[in-house]
Amino acid sequence: MRSIFEIATDVKDAPLLKAVQEADKLDVMEAICSSISNIPSELGGLLDSNNVPDNDFDMSVLINGKTYTFVPLYTILCYYAFTRYLQSSDQKSTSTGFKIQQFGNSIVIPDDRLNRRWEAEKGKADIFIEQFKKVLDLYNKKDSCCEGKKPYRIMFIS
């Protein structure tokens, strides 16, 4: 994840690993009905091997004589994990916005740049996982177990 996104070196590994595990259980499993550890390495999973390559955005697989190119699952997992990390790091941040000095007082305007960033990265991950799901369904040569599920996202605004 550090090789894809510019994460500061002073950020500890524990929150990043927590974000990866949450993304695997909450985002990837919801989308494809399987964890990354159950997906073959030909598709970017960890079923056959435990080593994850760095910075790989392009993978191809041959299915029934046709080549399909897609973003591997471990890269998609990094995108989902990064969005989860951004959300949790924003909650722990002490800076709540921009401070504008006026005569006699100051105004704090909320900073929503981080929200826009994680929404953009989540959108990319959602597009990547949809393409991946099509290839996974072709690879498994069976219908997906998620056919009846609707992809809803709920957001609570306080």
Coordinates of N, CA, C and O in Angstrom, one line a residue:
M1 N 0.8 -1.2 0.0 CA 0.0 0.0 0.0 C 0.9 1.3 0.0 O 0.5 2.2 -0.6
R2 N 2.0 1.2 0.7 CA 2.9 2.3 0.7 C 3.5 2.6 -0.7 O 3.8 3.8 -1.0
S3 N 3.6 1.6 -1.5 CA 4.2 1.9 -2.8 C 3.2 2.5 -3.8 O 3.6 3.1 -4.7
I4 N 1.9 2.3 -3.5 CA 0.9 2.8 -4.4 C 0.5 4.3 -4.0 O 0.4 5.2 -4.8
F5 N 0.4 4.5 -2.7 CA 0.0 5.8 -2.2 C 1.2 6.4 -1.4 O 1.9 5.6 -0.8
E6 N 1.2 7.7 -1.4 CA 2.3 8.3 -0.7 C 2.0 8.5 0.8 O 1.4 9.5 1.2
I7 N 2.3 7.4 1.5 CA 2.0 7.4 3.0 C 3.3 7.7 3.7 O 4.4 7.2 3.4
A8 N 3.3 8.6 4.6 CA 4.5 9.1 5.3 C 5.1 7.9 6.0 O 4.5 7.0 6.5
T9 N 6.5 7.9 6.1 CA 7.2 6.8 6.7 C 7.0 6.8 8.2 O 7.2 5.7 8.8
D10 N 6.6 7.9 8.9 CA 6.3 7.8 10.3 C 5.0 7.2 10.7 O 4.7 7.0 11.8
V11 N 4.2 6.9 9.7 CA 2.9 6.2 10.0 C 3.2 4.7 10.3 O 3.9 4.1 9.5
K12 N 2.7 4.3 11.4 CA 3.0 2.9 11.9 C 2.3 1.9 11.0 O 1.3 2.2 10.4
D13 N 2.8 0.7 11.0 CA 2.2 -0.4 10.2 C 0.9 -0.9 10.8 O 0.0 -1.4 10.0
A14 N 0.7 -0.8 12.1 CA -0.5 -1.3 12.7 C -1.8 -0.7 12.1 O -2.7 -1.5 11.8
P15 N -2.0 0.6 12.0 CA -3.2 1.1 11.4 C -3.4 0.7 10.0 O -4.5 0.5 9.5
L16 N -2.3 0.6 9.3 CA -2.4 0.2 7.9 C -2.8 -1.3 7.7 O -3.7 -1.6 6.9
L17 N -2.3 -2.1 8.6 CA -2.7 -3.6 8.5 C -4.1 -3.7 9.0 O -4.9 -4.6 8.4
K18 N -4.6 -2.9 9.9 CA -6.0 -3.0 10.4 C -6.9 -2.5 9.2 O -7.9 -3.2 9.0
A19 N -6.5 -1.5 8.5 CA -7.3 -1.0 7.3 C -7.3 -2.1 6.2 O -8.4 -2.3 5.6
V20 N -6.2 -2.8 6.0 CA -6.2 -3.9 5.0 C -7.2 -5.0 5.4 O -7.9 -5.5 4.6
Q21 N -7.1 -5.4 6.7 CA -8.0 -6.5 7.1 C -9.5 -6.1 7.1 O -10.3 -6.9 6.7
E22 N -9.8 -4.8 7.5 CA -11.1 -4.3 7.4 C -11.6 -4.3 5.9 O -12.7 -4.7 5.6
A23 N -10.8 -3.8 5.0 CA -11.1 -3.7 3.6 C -11.4 -5.1 3.0 O -12.3 -5.3 2.3
D24 N -10.6 -6.1 3.4 CA -10.8 -7.5 2.9 C -12.1 -8.0 3.4 O -12.9 -8.6 2.6
K25 N -12.4 -7.8 4.7 CA -13.6 -8.4 5.3 C -14.9 -7.6 4.9 O -15.9 -8.2 4.7
L26 N -14.8 -6.3 4.8 CA -16.0 -5.5 4.6 C -16.2 -5.0 3.2 O -17.4 -4.9 2.8
D27 N -15.2 -4.8 2.4 CA -15.4 -4.3 1.0 C -15.2 -5.5 0.0 O -16.1 -5.7 -0.8
V28 N -14.1 -6.2 0.0 CA -13.9 -7.2 -1.0 C -14.8 -8.4 -0.8 O -15.4 -8.8 -1.8
M29 N -15.0 -8.8 0.4 CA -16.0 -10.0 0.6 C -17.4 -9.6 0.2 O -18.1 -10.4 -0.3
E30 N -17.8 -8.4 0.5 CA -19.1 -7.9 0.1 C -19.3 -7.9 -1.4 O -20.3 -8.2 -2.0
A31 N -18.2 -7.5 -2.1 CA -18.3 -7.4 -3.6 C -18.2 -8.7 -4.3 O -18.9 -8.9 -5.3
I32 N -17.3 -9.6 -3.9 CA -17.1 -10.8 -4.7 C -17.4 -12.1 -3.9 O -17.1 -13.2 -4.4
C33 N -17.9 -12.0 -2.7 CA -18.3 -13.1 -1.8 C -17.1 -14.0 -1.5 O -17.3 -15.2 -1.3
S34 N -15.9 -13.5 -1.4 CA -14.7 -14.2 -1.1 C -13.6 -13.3 -0.6 O -13.6 -12.1 -1.0
S35 N -12.8 -13.9 0.2 CA -11.6 -13.1 0.7 C -10.5 -13.2 -0.2 O -10.4 -14.1 -1.1
I36 N -9.5 -12.3 -0.1 CA -8.3 -12.4 -1.0 C -7.5 -13.7 -0.8 O -6.9 -14.1 -1.7
S37 N -7.6 -14.3 0.4 CA -6.9 -15.5 0.6 C -7.5 -16.7 -0.1 O -6.9 -17.8 -0.2
N38 N -8.7 -16.6 -0.7 CA -9.4 -17.7 -1.4 C -9.4 -17.5 -2.9 O -10.0 -18.3 -3.6
I39 N -8.7 -16.4 -3.4 CA -8.7 -16.1 -4.8 C -7.3 -16.6 -5.3 O -6.3 -16.3 -4.7
P40 N -7.3 -17.3 -6.5 CA -6.0 -17.8 -7.0 C -5.1 -16.6 -7.4 O -5.5 -15.5 -7.7
S41 N -3.8 -16.9 -7.3 CA -2.8 -15.9 -7.6 C -2.8 -15.4 -9.0 O -2.3 -14.3 -9.3
E42 N -3.4 -16.2 -10.0 CA -3.5 -15.8 -11.4 C -4.4 -14.5 -11.5 O -4.3 -13.8 -12.4
L43 N -5.3 -14.3 -10.4 CA -6.2 -13.2 -10.4 C -5.7 -12.1 -9.4 O -6.5 -11.2 -9.2
G44 N -4.6 -12.3 -8.8 CA -4.1 -11.3 -7.8 C -4.5 -11.7 -6.4 O -4.4 -10.8 -5.5
G45 N -4.9 -12.9 -6.2 CA -5.2 -13.4 -4.8 C -4.0 -14.0 -4.1 O -2.9 -14.1 -4.7
L46 N -4.3 -14.6 -2.9 CA -3.2 -15.2 -2.2 C -3.4 -16.7 -1.9 O -2.8 -17.2 -1.0
L47 N -4.2 -17.3 -2.7 CA -4.5 -18.7 -2.5 C -3.3 -19.6 -2.7 O -3.0 -20.5 -1.9
D48 N -2.5 -19.4 -3.8 CA -1.4 -20.2 -4.1 C -0.1 -19.6 -3.6 O 0.9 -20.4 -3.5
S49 N 0.0 -18.4 -3.2 CA 1.2 -17.8 -2.8 C 0.9 -16.6 -1.8 O -0.1 -16.0 -1.9
N50 N 1.8 -16.4 -0.9 CA 1.6 -15.3 0.1 C 2.4 -14.1 -0.2 O 2.3 -13.1 0.6
N51 N 3.2 -14.0 -1.2 CA 3.9 -12.8 -1.5 C 3.1 -11.9 -2.5 O 2.7 -12.4 -3.6
V52 N 2.9 -10.7 -2.1 CA 2.2 -9.8 -2.9 C 3.2 -8.8 -3.7 O 4.0 -8.2 -3.0
P53 N 3.1 -8.8 -5.0 CA 4.0 -7.9 -5.7 C 3.7 -6.4 -5.4 O 2.6 -6.1 -5.1
D54 N 4.7 -5.6 -5.6 CA 4.5 -4.1 -5.4 C 4.0 -3.5 -6.7 O 4.6 -3.7 -7.7
N55 N 3.1 -2.6 -6.5 CA 2.7 -1.6 -7.6 C 2.4 -2.3 -8.9 O 2.9 -1.9 -9.9
D56 N 1.5 -3.2 -8.9 CA 1.1 -3.9 -10.1 C -0.4 -3.5 -10.4 O -1.3 -3.8 -9.7
F57 N -0.5 -2.8 -11.6 CA -1.9 -2.3 -12.0 C -2.4 -3.1 -13.2 O -3.5 -2.7 -13.6
D58 N -1.7 -4.1 -13.7 CA -2.2 -4.7 -14.9 C -1.9 -6.2 -14.8 O -0.8 -6.6 -14.5
M59 N -2.9 -7.0 -15.0 CA -2.8 -8.4 -15.0 C -3.6 -9.0 -16.1 O -4.7 -8.5 -16.4
S60 N -3.2 -10.1 -16.7 CA -3.9 -10.7 -17.8 C -4.1 -12.2 -17.5 O -3.2 -12.8 -16.9
V61 N -5.2 -12.7 -17.9 CA -5.5 -14.1 -17.7 C -6.2 -14.6 -19.0 O -6.9 -13.9 -19.6
L62 N -5.8 -15.9 -19.4 CA -6.4 -16.5 -20.6 C -7.6 -17.4 -20.1 O -7.4 -18.3 -19.4
I63 N -8.8 -17.1 -20.6 CA -10.0 -17.9 -20.3 C -10.7 -18.2 -21.6 O -11.0 -17.3 -22.4
N64 N -10.8 -19.5 -21.9 CA -11.4 -20.0 -23.1 C -10.8 -19.4 -24.4 O -11.6 -19.0 -25.3
G65 N -9.5 -19.3 -24.4 CA -8.9 -18.7 -25.6 C -8.9 -17.2 -25.7 O -8.4 -16.7 -26.7
K66 N -9.5 -16.5 -24.8 CA -9.6 -15.1 -24.9 C -8.8 -14.5 -23.7 O -8.9 -15.0 -22.6
T67 N -8.0 -13.4 -23.9 CA -7.2 -12.8 -22.9 C -8.0 -11.6 -22.3 O -8.5 -10.8 -23.0
Y68 N -8.1 -11.6 -21.0 CA -8.8 -10.6 -20.2 C -7.7 -9.8 -19.4 O -7.0 -10.4 -18.7
T69 N -7.7 -8.5 -19.5 CA -6.8 -7.7 -18.7 C -7.6 -6.9 -17.6 O -8.7 -6.4 -17.9
F70 N -7.1 -6.9 -16.4 CA -7.8 -6.3 -15.3 C -6.8 -5.9 -14.2 O -5.6 -6.2 -14.3
V71 N -7.3 -5.2 -13.2 CA -6.5 -4.8 -12.1 C -6.5 -5.9 -11.1 O -7.6 -6.4 -10.7
P72 N -5.4 -6.4 -10.6 CA -5.4 -7.5 -9.7 C -6.0 -7.2 -8.4 O -6.1 -6.1 -8.0
L73 N -6.5 -8.3 -7.7 CA -7.2 -8.1 -6.5 C -6.4 -7.4 -5.4 O -6.9 -6.6 -4.6
Y74 N -5.1 -7.7 -5.3 CA -4.3 -7.1 -4.2 C -4.2 -5.6 -4.4 O -4.1 -4.9 -3.4
T75 N -4.2 -5.1 -5.6 CA -4.2 -3.7 -5.8 C -5.5 -3.1 -5.5 O -5.6 -2.0 -4.8
I76 N -6.6 -3.8 -5.8 CA -7.9 -3.3 -5.4 C -8.1 -3.2 -3.9 O -8.6 -2.3 -3.4
L77 N -7.5 -4.2 -3.2 CA -7.6 -4.3 -1.8 C -6.8 -3.1 -1.2 O -7.3 -2.5 -0.2
C78 N -5.7 -2.7 -1.8 CA -4.9 -1.6 -1.3 C -5.7 -0.3 -1.5 O -5.7 0.6 -0.6
Y79 N -6.5 -0.1 -2.5 CA -7.3 1.1 -2.7 C -8.4 1.1 -1.6 O -8.6 2.2 -1.0
Y80 N -9.1 0.0 -1.4 CA -10.1 0.0 -0.3 C -9.5 0.2 1.1 O -10.0 1.0 1.9
A81 N -8.3 -0.4 1.3 CA -7.6 -0.2 2.6 C -7.2 1.3 2.8 O -7.3 1.8 3.9
F82 N -6.7 1.9 1.7 CA -6.3 3.3 1.8 C -7.5 4.2 2.2 O -7.4 5.1 3.0
T83 N -8.7 3.9 1.6 CA -9.9 4.7 1.9 C -10.2 4.6 3.4 O -10.6 5.5 4.0
R84 N -10.1 3.3 3.9 CA -10.4 3.1 5.3 C -9.4 3.8 6.2 O -9.7 4.3 7.2
Y85 N -8.1 3.7 5.8 CA -7.1 4.4 6.6 C -7.3 5.9 6.6 O -7.2 6.6 7.6
L86 N -7.7 6.5 5.4 CA -8.0 7.9 5.4 C -9.1 8.3 6.3 O -9.1 9.3 7.0
Q87 N -10.2 7.5 6.3 CA -11.3 7.8 7.2 C -10.9 7.8 8.7 O -11.2 8.7 9.4
S88 N -10.1 6.8 9.1 CA -9.8 6.7 10.5 C -8.7 7.7 10.9 O -8.7 8.3 12.0
S89 N -7.8 8.1 10.0 CA -6.8 9.1 10.3 C -7.4 10.5 10.4 O -7.0 11.3 11.1
D90 N -8.5 10.7 9.6 CA -9.2 12.0 9.6 C -9.9 12.2 11.0 O -10.0 13.2 11.5
Q91 N -10.4 11.1 11.5 CA -11.1 11.1 12.8 C -10.2 11.4 13.9 O -10.5 12.0 14.9
K92 N -8.9 11.0 13.8 CA -7.9 11.3 14.9 C -7.1 12.6 14.7 O -6.3 12.9 15.5
S93 N -7.4 13.3 13.6 CA -6.7 14.5 13.3 C -7.1 15.6 14.2 O -8.2 15.8 14.6
T94 N -6.1 16.4 14.6 CA -6.4 17.6 15.4 C -6.7 18.8 14.6 O -7.2 19.8 15.2
S95 N -6.4 18.8 13.3 CA -6.8 19.9 12.5 C -8.2 19.7 12.0 O -8.4 18.8 11.3
T96 N -9.0 20.6 12.3 CA -10.4 20.5 11.9 C -10.8 21.4 10.7 O -11.9 21.3 10.2
G97 N -9.9 22.2 10.3 CA -10.3 23.1 9.1 C -9.3 24.2 9.0 O -8.2 24.2 9.6
F98 N -9.7 25.1 8.1 CA -8.9 26.3 7.9 C -9.3 27.4 8.9 O -10.5 27.7 9.0
K99 N -8.3 28.1 9.5 CA -8.6 29.2 10.4 C -8.4 30.5 9.7 O -7.3 30.8 9.1
I100 N -9.5 31.3 9.6 CA -9.4 32.6 9.0 C -9.5 33.6 10.0 O -10.5 33.7 10.8
Q101 N -8.5 34.5 10.1 CA -8.4 35.5 11.1 C -9.3 36.7 10.6 O -9.2 37.1 9.5
Q102 N -10.1 37.2 11.5 CA -10.9 38.4 11.2 C -10.6 39.5 12.3 O -9.8 39.2 13.3
F103 N -11.2 40.6 12.2 CA -11.0 41.6 13.3 C -11.7 41.2 14.6 O -12.9 41.0 14.7
G104 N -10.9 40.9 15.6 CA -11.4 40.5 16.9 C -11.7 39.0 17.1 O -11.9 38.6 18.2
N105 N -11.8 38.3 16.0 CA -12.1 36.8 16.2 C -11.6 36.0 15.0 O -11.0 36.6 14.1
S106 N -11.8 34.8 15.0 CA -11.4 33.9 13.9 C -12.5 32.9 13.6 O -13.3 32.6 14.4
I107 N -12.6 32.5 12.3 CA -13.6 31.5 11.9 C -12.8 30.3 11.4 O -11.8 30.4 10.7
V108 N -13.3 29.1 11.8 CA -12.8 27.9 11.3 C -13.7 27.3 10.2 O -14.9 27.0 10.5
I109 N -13.2 27.1 9.0 CA -14.0 26.6 7.9 C -13.6 25.1 7.8 O -12.4 24.8 7.7
P110 N -14.5 24.2 7.8 CA -14.2 22.8 7.7 C -13.4 22.5 6.4 O -13.6 23.0 5.4
D111 N -12.4 21.6 6.6 CA -11.6 21.2 5.5 C -12.1 19.8 5.0 O -12.1 18.8 5.7
D112 N -12.6 19.8 3.8 CA -13.2 18.6 3.2 C -12.3 17.9 2.1 O -12.8 17.1 1.4
R113 N -11.1 18.4 2.0 CA -10.2 17.8 1.0 C -10.0 16.3 1.2 O -10.0 15.5 0.3
L114 N -9.8 15.9 2.5 CA -9.6 14.4 2.7 C -10.9 13.6 2.4 O -10.8 12.5 1.8
N115 N -12.1 14.2 2.6 CA -13.3 13.5 2.2 C -13.4 13.3 0.7 O -13.7 12.2 0.3
R116 N -13.0 14.3 0.0 CA -13.0 14.2 -1.5 C -12.0 13.2 -1.9 O -12.3 12.4 -2.9
R117 N -10.9 13.1 -1.3 CA -9.8 12.2 -1.6 C -10.3 10.7 -1.4 O -10.1 9.9 -2.3
W118 N -10.8 10.4 -0.2 CA -11.2 9.0 0.0 C -12.4 8.7 -0.8 O -12.6 7.5 -1.3
E119 N -13.3 9.6 -1.2 CA -14.4 9.3 -2.0 C -13.9 9.0 -3.4 O -14.4 8.1 -4.1
A120 N -12.9 9.7 -3.9 CA -12.3 9.4 -5.2 C -11.7 8.1 -5.3 O -11.8 7.3 -6.2
E121 N -10.9 7.7 -4.2 CA -10.2 6.5 -4.2 C -11.2 5.3 -4.1 O -11.0 4.3 -4.7
K122 N -12.2 5.5 -3.3 CA -13.3 4.5 -3.2 C -14.0 4.3 -4.5 O -14.3 3.1 -4.9
G123 N -14.2 5.3 -5.2 CA -14.9 5.2 -6.5 C -14.0 4.4 -7.5 O -14.5 3.6 -8.3
K124 N -12.7 4.7 -7.5 CA -11.8 3.9 -8.3 C -11.8 2.4 -7.9 O -11.9 1.6 -8.8
A125 N -11.8 2.2 -6.6 CA -11.8 0.8 -6.2 C -13.1 0.1 -6.6 O -13.1 -1.1 -7.0
D126 N -14.2 0.8 -6.5 CA -15.5 0.2 -6.9 C -15.5 -0.1 -8.4 O -16.0 -1.2 -8.8
I127 N -14.9 0.7 -9.3 CA -14.8 0.4 -10.7 C -13.9 -0.8 -11.0 O -14.2 -1.7 -11.7
F128 N -12.8 -0.8 -10.3 CA -11.8 -1.9 -10.4 C -12.5 -3.2 -10.0 O -12.3 -4.2 -10.7
I129 N -13.2 -3.2 -8.9 CA -13.8 -4.5 -8.4 C -14.9 -5.0 -9.3 O -15.1 -6.2 -9.5
E130 N -15.6 -4.1 -10.0 CA -16.7 -4.5 -10.9 C -16.0 -5.2 -12.1 O -16.5 -6.2 -12.6
Q131 N -14.9 -4.7 -12.6 CA -14.2 -5.3 -13.8 C -13.6 -6.6 -13.3 O -13.7 -7.6 -14.0
F132 N -13.1 -6.7 -12.1 CA -12.5 -7.9 -11.6 C -13.6 -9.0 -11.4 O -13.3 -10.1 -11.7
K133 N -14.7 -8.6 -10.9 CA -15.8 -9.5 -10.7 C -16.2 -10.2 -12.0 O -16.5 -11.4 -12.0
K134 N -16.3 -9.5 -13.1 CA -16.6 -10.1 -14.4 C -15.6 -11.1 -14.8 O -16.0 -12.2 -15.2
V135 N -14.3 -10.8 -14.6 CA -13.3 -11.8 -14.9 C -13.3 -13.0 -14.0 O -13.2 -14.1 -14.4
L136 N -13.6 -12.7 -12.7 CA -13.7 -13.8 -11.7 C -14.8 -14.8 -12.0 O -14.7 -16.0 -12.0
D137 N -15.9 -14.2 -12.4 CA -17.1 -15.1 -12.8 C -16.7 -15.9 -14.0 O -17.1 -17.1 -14.1
L138 N -16.1 -15.3 -15.0 CA -15.6 -16.1 -16.2 C -14.6 -17.2 -15.8 O -14.6 -18.3 -16.3
Y139 N -13.7 -16.8 -14.9 CA -12.7 -17.7 -14.4 C -13.3 -18.9 -13.7 O -12.9 -20.1 -13.9
N140 N -14.3 -18.7 -12.9 CA -14.9 -19.7 -12.1 C -16.0 -20.5 -13.0 O -16.4 -21.6 -12.5
K141 N -16.4 -19.9 -14.1 CA -17.3 -20.6 -15.0 C -18.6 -20.9 -14.3 O -19.2 -22.0 -14.5
K142 N -19.0 -20.0 -13.4 CA -20.3 -20.3 -12.7 C -20.9 -18.9 -12.3 O -20.2 -17.9 -12.4
D143 N -22.2 -18.9 -12.0 CA -22.8 -17.7 -11.6 C -22.3 -17.2 -10.2 O -21.9 -18.0 -9.4
S144 N -22.3 -15.9 -10.0 CA -21.8 -15.4 -8.8 C -22.8 -15.6 -7.7 O -24.0 -15.7 -7.9
C145 N -22.3 -15.8 -6.4 CA -23.2 -16.0 -5.3 C -23.8 -14.7 -4.9 O -24.7 -14.7 -4.0
C146 N -23.4 -13.6 -5.4 CA -23.9 -12.3 -5.0 C -25.0 -11.7 -6.0 O -25.3 -10.6 -5.9
E147 N -25.6 -12.6 -6.8 CA -26.5 -12.1 -7.8 C -27.7 -11.4 -7.2 O -28.2 -10.4 -7.7
G148 N -28.2 -11.9 -6.1 CA -29.4 -11.3 -5.5 C -29.1 -10.1 -4.7 O -30.0 -9.4 -4.3
K149 N -27.9 -9.8 -4.4 CA -27.5 -8.6 -3.5 C -27.5 -7.4 -4.4 O -27.1 -7.4 -5.5
K150 N -27.9 -6.3 -3.8 CA -27.8 -5.0 -4.4 C -26.7 -4.2 -3.8 O -26.5 -4.2 -2.6
P151 N -25.8 -3.6 -4.6 CA -24.7 -2.9 -4.0 C -25.1 -1.5 -3.4 O -24.9 -0.5 -4.1
Y152 N -25.6 -1.5 -2.2 CA -26.0 -0.2 -1.6 C -24.8 0.3 -0.7 O -24.1 -0.5 -0.1
R153 N -24.6 1.6 -0.7 CA -23.7 2.2 0.3 C -24.5 3.1 1.1 O -25.3 3.9 0.6
I154 N -24.3 3.1 2.4 CA -25.0 3.9 3.4 C -24.0 4.9 4.0 O -22.9 4.5 4.4
M155 N -24.4 6.1 4.1 CA -23.5 7.1 4.7 C -24.4 7.9 5.8 O -25.5 8.3 5.5
F156 N -23.8 8.0 6.9 CA -24.5 8.7 8.0 C -23.8 10.1 8.1 O -22.6 10.2 8.2
I157 N -24.6 11.1 8.1 CA -24.2 12.4 8.2 C -24.6 13.0 9.6 O -25.8 13.0 9.9
S158 N -23.6 13.4 10.3 CA -24.0 14.0 11.6 C -23.7 15.4 11.7 O -23.0 16.0 11.0

